[in-house]
PDB file of C-alpha atoms and ligand atoms in Angstrom:
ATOM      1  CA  UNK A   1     165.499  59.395 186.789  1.00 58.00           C
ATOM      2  CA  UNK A   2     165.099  63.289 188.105  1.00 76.00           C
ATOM      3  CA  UNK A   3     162.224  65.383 188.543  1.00 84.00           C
ATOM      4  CA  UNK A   4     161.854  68.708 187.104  1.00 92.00           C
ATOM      5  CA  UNK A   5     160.958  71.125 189.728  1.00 95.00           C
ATOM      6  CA  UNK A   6     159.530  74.952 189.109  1.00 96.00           C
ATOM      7  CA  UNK A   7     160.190  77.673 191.270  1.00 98.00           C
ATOM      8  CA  UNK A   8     157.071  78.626 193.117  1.00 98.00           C
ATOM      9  CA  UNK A   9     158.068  81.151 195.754  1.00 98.00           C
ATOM     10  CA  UNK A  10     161.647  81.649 195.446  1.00 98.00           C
ATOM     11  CA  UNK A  11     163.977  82.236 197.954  1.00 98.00           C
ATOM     12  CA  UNK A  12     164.091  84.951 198.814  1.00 98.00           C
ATOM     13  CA  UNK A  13     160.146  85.359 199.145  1.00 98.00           C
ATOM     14  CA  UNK A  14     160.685  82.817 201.568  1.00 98.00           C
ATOM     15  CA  UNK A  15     163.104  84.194 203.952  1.00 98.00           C
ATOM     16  CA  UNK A  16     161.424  87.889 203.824  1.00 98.00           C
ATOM     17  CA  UNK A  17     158.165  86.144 204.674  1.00 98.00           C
ATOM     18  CA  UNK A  18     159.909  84.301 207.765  1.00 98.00           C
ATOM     19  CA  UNK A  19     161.233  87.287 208.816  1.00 98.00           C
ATOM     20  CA  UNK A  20     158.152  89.177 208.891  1.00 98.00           C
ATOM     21  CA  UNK A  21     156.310  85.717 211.124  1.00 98.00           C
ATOM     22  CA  UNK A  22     159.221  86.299 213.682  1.00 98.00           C
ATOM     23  CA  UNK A  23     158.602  89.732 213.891  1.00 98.00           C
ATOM     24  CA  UNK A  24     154.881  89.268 214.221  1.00 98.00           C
ATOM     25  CA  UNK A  25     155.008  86.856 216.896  1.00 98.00           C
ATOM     26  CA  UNK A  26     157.971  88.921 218.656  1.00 98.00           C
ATOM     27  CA  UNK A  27     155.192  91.726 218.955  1.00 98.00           C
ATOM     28  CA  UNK A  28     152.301  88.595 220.279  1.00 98.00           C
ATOM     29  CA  UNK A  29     154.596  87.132 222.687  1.00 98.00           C
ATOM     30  CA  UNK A  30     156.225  90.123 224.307  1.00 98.00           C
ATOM     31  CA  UNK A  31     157.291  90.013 227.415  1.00 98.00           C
ATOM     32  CA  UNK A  32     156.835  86.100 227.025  1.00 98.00           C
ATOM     33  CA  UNK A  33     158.919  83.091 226.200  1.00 98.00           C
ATOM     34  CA  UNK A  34     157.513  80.984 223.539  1.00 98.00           C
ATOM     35  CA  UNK A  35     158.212  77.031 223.018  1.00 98.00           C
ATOM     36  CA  UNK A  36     158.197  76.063 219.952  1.00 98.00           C
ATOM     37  CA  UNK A  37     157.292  72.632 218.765  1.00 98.00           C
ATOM     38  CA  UNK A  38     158.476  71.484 215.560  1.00 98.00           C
ATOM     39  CA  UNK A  39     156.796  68.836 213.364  1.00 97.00           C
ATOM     40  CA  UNK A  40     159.740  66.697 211.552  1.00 96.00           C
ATOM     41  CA  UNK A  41     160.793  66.214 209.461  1.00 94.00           C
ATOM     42  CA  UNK A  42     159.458  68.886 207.104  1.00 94.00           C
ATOM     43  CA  UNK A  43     158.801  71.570 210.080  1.00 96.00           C
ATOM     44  CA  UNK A  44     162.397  71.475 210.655  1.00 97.00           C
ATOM     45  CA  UNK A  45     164.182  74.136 208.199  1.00 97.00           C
ATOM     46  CA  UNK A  46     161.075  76.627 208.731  1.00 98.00           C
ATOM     47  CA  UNK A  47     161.564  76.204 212.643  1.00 98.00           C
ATOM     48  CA  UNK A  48     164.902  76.899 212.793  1.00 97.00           C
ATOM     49  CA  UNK A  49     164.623  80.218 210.369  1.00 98.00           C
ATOM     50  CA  UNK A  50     161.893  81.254 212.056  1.00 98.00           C
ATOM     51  CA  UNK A  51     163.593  80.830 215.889  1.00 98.00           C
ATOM     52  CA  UNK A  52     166.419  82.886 214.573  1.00 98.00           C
ATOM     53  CA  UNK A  53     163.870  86.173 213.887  1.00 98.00           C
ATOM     54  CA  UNK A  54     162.028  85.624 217.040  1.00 98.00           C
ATOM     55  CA  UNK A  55     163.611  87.887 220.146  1.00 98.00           C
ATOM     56  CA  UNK A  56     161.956  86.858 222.667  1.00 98.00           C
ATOM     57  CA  UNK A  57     163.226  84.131 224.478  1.00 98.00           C
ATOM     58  CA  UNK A  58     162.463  80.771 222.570  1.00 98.00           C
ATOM     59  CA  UNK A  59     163.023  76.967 223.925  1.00 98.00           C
ATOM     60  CA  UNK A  60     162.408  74.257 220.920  1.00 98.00           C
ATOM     61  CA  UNK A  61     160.867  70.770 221.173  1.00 98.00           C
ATOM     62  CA  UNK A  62     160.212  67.750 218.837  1.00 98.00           C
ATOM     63  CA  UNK A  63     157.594  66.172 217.935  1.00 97.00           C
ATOM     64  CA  UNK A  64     157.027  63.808 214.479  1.00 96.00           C
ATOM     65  CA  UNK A  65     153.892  62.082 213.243  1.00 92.00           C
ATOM     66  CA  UNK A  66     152.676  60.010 210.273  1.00 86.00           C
ATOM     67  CA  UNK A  67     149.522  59.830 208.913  1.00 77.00           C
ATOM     68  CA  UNK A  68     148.842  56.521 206.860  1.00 64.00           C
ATOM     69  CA  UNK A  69     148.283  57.147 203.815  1.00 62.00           C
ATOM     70  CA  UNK A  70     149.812  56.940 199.809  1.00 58.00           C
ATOM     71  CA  UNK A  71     153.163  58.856 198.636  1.00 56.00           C
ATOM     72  CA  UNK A  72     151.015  62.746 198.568  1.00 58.00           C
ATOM     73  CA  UNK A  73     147.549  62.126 200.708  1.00 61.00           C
ATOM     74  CA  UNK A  74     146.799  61.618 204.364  1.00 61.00           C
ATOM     75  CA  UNK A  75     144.429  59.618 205.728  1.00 62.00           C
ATOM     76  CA  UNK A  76     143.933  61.026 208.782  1.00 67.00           C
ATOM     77  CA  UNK A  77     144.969  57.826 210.964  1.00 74.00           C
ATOM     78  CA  UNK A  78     147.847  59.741 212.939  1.00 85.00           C
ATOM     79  CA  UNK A  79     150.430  58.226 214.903  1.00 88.00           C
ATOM     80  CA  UNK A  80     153.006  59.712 217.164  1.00 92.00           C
ATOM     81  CA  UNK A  81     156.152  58.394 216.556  1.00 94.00           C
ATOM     82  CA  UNK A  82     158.670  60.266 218.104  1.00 96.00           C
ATOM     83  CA  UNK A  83     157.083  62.201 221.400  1.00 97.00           C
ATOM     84  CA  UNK A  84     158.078  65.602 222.733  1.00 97.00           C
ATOM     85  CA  UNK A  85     161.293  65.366 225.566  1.00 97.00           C
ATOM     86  CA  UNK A  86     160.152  68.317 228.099  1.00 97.00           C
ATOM     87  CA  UNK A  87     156.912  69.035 229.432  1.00 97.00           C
ATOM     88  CA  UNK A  88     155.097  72.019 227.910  1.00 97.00           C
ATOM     89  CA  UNK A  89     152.686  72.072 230.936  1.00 98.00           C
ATOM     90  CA  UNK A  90     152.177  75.947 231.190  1.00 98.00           C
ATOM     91  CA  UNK A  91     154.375  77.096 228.814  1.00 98.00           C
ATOM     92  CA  UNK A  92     153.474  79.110 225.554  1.00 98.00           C
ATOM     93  CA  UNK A  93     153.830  76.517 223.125  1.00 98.00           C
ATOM     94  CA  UNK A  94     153.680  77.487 219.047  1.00 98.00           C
ATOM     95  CA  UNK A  95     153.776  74.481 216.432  1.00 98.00           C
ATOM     96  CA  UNK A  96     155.452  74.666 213.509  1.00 98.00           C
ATOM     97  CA  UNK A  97     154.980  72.998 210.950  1.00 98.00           C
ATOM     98  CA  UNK A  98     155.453  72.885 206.893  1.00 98.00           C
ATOM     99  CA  UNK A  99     152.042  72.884 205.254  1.00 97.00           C
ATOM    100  CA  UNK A 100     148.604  72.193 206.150  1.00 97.00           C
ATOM    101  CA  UNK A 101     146.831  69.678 203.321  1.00 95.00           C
ATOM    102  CA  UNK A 102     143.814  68.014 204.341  1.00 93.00           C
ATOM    103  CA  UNK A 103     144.153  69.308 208.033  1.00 94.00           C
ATOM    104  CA  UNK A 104     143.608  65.943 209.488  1.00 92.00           C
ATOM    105  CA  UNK A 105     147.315  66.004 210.960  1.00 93.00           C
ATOM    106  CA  UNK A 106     147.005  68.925 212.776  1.00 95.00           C
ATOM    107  CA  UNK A 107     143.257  68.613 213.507  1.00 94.00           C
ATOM    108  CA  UNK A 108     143.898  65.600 215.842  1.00 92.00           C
ATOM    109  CA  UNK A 109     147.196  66.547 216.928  1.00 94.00           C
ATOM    110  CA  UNK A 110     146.263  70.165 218.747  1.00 95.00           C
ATOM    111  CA  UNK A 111     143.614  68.701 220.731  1.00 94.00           C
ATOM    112  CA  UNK A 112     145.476  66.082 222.220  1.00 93.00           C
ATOM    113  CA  UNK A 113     148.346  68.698 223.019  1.00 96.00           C
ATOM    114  CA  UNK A 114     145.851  70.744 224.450  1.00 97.00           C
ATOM    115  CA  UNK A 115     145.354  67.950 227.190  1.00 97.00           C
ATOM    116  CA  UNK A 116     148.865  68.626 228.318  1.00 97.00           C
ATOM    117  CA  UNK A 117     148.543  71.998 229.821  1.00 98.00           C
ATOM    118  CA  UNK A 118     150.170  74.410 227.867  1.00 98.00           C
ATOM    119  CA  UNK A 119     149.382  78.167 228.957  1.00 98.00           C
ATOM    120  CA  UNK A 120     148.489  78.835 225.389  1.00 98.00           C
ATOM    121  CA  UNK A 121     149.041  76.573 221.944  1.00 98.00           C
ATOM    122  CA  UNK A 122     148.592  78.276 218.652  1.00 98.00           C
ATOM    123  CA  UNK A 123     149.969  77.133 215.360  1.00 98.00           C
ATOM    124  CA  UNK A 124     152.240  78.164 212.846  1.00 98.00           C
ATOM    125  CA  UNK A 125     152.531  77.209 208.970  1.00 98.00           C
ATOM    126  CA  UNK A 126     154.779  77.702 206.054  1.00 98.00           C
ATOM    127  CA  UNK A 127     152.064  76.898 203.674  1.00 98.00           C
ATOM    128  CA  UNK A 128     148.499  76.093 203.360  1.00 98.00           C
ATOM    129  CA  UNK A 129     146.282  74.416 200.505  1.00 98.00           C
ATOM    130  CA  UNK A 130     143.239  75.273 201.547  1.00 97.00           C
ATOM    131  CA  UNK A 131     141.282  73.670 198.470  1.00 96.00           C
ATOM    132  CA  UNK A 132     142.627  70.529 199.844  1.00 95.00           C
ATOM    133  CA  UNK A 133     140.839  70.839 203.379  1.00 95.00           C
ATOM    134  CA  UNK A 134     138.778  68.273 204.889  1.00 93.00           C
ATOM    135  CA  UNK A 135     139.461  68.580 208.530  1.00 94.00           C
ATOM    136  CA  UNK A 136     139.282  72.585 210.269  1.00 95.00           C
ATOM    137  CA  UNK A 137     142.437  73.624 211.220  1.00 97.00           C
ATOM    138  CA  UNK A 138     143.105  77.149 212.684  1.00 98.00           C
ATOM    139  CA  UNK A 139     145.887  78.705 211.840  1.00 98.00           C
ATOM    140  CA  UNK A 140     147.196  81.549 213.782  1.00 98.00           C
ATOM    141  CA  UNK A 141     150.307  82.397 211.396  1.00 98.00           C
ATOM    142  CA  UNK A 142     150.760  81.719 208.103  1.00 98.00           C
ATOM    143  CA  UNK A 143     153.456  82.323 205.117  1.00 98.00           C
ATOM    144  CA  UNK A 144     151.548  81.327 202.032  1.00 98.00           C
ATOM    145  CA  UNK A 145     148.390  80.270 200.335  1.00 98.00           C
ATOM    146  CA  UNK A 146     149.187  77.929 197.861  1.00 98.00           C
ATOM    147  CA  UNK A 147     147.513  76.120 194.899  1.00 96.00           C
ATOM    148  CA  UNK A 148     146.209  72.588 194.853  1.00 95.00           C
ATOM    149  CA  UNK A 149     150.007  71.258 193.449  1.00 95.00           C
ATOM    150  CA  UNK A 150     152.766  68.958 195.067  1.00 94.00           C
ATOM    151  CA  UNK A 151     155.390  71.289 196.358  1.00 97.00           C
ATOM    152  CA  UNK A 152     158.917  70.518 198.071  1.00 97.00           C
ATOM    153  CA  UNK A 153     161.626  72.201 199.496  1.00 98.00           C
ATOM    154  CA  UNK A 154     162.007  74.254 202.316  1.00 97.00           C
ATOM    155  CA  UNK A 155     162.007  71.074 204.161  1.00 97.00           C
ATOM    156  CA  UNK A 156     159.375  69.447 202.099  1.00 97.00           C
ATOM    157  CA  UNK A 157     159.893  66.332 200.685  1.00 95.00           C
ATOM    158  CA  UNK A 158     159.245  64.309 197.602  1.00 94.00           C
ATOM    159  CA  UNK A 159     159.875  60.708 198.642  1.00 91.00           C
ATOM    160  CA  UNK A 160     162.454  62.149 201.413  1.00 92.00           C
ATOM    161  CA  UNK A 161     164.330  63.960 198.336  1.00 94.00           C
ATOM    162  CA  UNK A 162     164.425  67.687 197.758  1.00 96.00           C
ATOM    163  CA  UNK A 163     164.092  69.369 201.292  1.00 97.00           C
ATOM    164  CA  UNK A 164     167.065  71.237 201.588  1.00 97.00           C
ATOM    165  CA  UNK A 165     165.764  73.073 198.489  1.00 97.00           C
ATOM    166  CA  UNK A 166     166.185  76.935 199.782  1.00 97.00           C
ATOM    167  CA  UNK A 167     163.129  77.518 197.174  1.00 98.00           C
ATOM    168  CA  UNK A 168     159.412  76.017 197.207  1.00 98.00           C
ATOM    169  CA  UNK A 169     158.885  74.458 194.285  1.00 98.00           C
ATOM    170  CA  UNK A 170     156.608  72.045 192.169  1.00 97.00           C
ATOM    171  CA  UNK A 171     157.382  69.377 191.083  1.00 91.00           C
ATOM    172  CA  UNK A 172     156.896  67.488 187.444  1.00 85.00           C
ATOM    173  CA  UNK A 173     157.460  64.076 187.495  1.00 70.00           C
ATOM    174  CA  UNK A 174     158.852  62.575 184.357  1.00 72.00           C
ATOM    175  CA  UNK A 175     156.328  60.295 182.550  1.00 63.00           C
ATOM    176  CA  UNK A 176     157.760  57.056 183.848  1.00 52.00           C
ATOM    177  CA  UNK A 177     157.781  57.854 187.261  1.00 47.00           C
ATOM    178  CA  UNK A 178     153.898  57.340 187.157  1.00 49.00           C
ATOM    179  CA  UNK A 179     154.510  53.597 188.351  1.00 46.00           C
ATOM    180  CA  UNK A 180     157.326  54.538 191.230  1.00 44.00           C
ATOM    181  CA  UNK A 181     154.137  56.924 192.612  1.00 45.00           C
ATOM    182  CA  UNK A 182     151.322  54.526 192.738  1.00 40.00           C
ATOM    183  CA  UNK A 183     154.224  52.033 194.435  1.00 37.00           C
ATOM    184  CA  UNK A 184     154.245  54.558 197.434  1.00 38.00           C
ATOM    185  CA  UNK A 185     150.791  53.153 198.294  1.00 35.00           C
ATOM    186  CA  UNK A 186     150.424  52.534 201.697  1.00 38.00           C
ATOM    187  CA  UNK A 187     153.359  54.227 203.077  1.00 39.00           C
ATOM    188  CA  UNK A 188     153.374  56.770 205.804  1.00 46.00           C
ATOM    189  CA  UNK A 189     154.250  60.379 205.134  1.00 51.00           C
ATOM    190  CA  UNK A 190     156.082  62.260 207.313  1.00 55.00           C
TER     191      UNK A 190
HETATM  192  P1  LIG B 201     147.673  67.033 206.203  1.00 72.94           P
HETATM  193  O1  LIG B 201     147.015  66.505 204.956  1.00 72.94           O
HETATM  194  O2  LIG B 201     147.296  68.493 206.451  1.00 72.94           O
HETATM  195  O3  LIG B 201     147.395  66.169 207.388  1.00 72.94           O
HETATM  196  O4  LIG B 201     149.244  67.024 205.931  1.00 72.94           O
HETATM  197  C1  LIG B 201     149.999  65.889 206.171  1.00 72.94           C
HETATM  198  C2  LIG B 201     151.437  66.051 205.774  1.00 72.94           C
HETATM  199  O5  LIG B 201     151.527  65.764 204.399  1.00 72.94           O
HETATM  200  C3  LIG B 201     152.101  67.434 205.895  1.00 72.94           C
HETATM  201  O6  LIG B 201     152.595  67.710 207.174  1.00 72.94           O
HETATM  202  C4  LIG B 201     153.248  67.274 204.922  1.00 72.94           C
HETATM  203  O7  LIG B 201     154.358  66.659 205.549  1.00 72.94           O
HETATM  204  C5  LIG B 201     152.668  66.354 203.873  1.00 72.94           C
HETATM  205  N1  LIG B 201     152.309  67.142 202.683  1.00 72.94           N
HETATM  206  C6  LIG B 201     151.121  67.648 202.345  1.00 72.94           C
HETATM  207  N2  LIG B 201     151.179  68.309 201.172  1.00 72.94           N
HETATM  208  C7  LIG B 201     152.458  68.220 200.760  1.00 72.94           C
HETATM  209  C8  LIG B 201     153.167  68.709 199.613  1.00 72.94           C
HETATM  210  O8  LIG B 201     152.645  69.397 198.726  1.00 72.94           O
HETATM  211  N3  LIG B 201     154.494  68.390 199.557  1.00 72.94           N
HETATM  212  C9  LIG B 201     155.133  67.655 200.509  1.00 72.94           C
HETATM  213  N4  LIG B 201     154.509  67.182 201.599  1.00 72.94           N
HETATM  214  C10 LIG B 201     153.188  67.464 201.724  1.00 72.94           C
HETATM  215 MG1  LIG B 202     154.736  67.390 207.804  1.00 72.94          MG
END
């Protein structure tokens, strides 16, 4: 049983696009150091690209989250299920995370952050669907606008499979996978 998977921003797309984030926030946080929070799982290969083309200094944190929900929607019931280690009470904190959907993840999340002090807190995204939103999220930078389709890689997953694809890509499940989707009811995603 595999999935066949179309390139939808290739590689190198990617990186060049990453590069040109760091270098934008570089410029915004200047004379700053910025904390970055990644969202896991998926946040996690964008984070680390991205810290390596920021120059100013950066400190990283963890933070991961599920939203109930089937095997491609959120529900918008979030949970916290791994907590950040330090404090980001007065520091310049920038989230990072893989796509923005719905919106409902980071629509509750950033407000409750906000209650923790942080000098600043603006958020950062590898991809947005914005047909798809039903909660506002503001997002202060972002790599790509994408079309209303299941994508993975990049740290994105299909039923955990296919993030360390270097490529974002969409994916076509094969006709009898219909039943192993609707089975994902009810699980969280990540
Ligand atoms: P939200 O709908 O904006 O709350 O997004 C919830 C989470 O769903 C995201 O952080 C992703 O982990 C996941 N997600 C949304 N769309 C996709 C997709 O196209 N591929 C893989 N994961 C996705
Ligand atoms: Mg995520």
């Amino acid at each position: 049983m595999s999935d066949k998977i179309n390139v939808l921003i290739p590689e190198e797309t990617v990186d060049a696009k990453i590069k040109e984030l760091g270098e934008k926030i570089s410029e915004d946080y200047k004379g700053k150091e910025v904390h970055l929070i990644c969202i896991l799982k998926g946040g996690v290969f964008f984070a680390c690209e991205l810290a390596k083309r920021i120059t100013v200094p950066v400190s990283l944190d963890f933070m991961q989250v599920s939203s109930y929900g089937n095997a491609t929607t959120s529900s918008g019931i979030v949970r916290i299920k791994k907590d950040l280690d330090d404090s980001m009470e007065g520091k310049e904190v920038l989230i990072v995370e893989d796509i923005i959907d719905s919106g409902r993840t980071l629509h509750y999340l950033i407000p409750v952050l906000k209650q923790r002090n942080p000098a600043s807190i603006r958020l950062c995204a590898l991809l947005s669907k914005p047909d798809r939103r039903e909660a506002e999220v503001n997002i202060d930078y972002l790599g790509f606008e994408i079309p209303d389709e299941f994508v993975v890689g990049y740290g994105l997953d299909y039923a955990q499979k296919y993030r360390n694809l270097p490529f974002i890509g969409v994916v076509e499940p094969e006709e009898d996978n219909g039943e192993a989707q609707s089975e994902g009811k009810g699980e969280t995603i990540e």
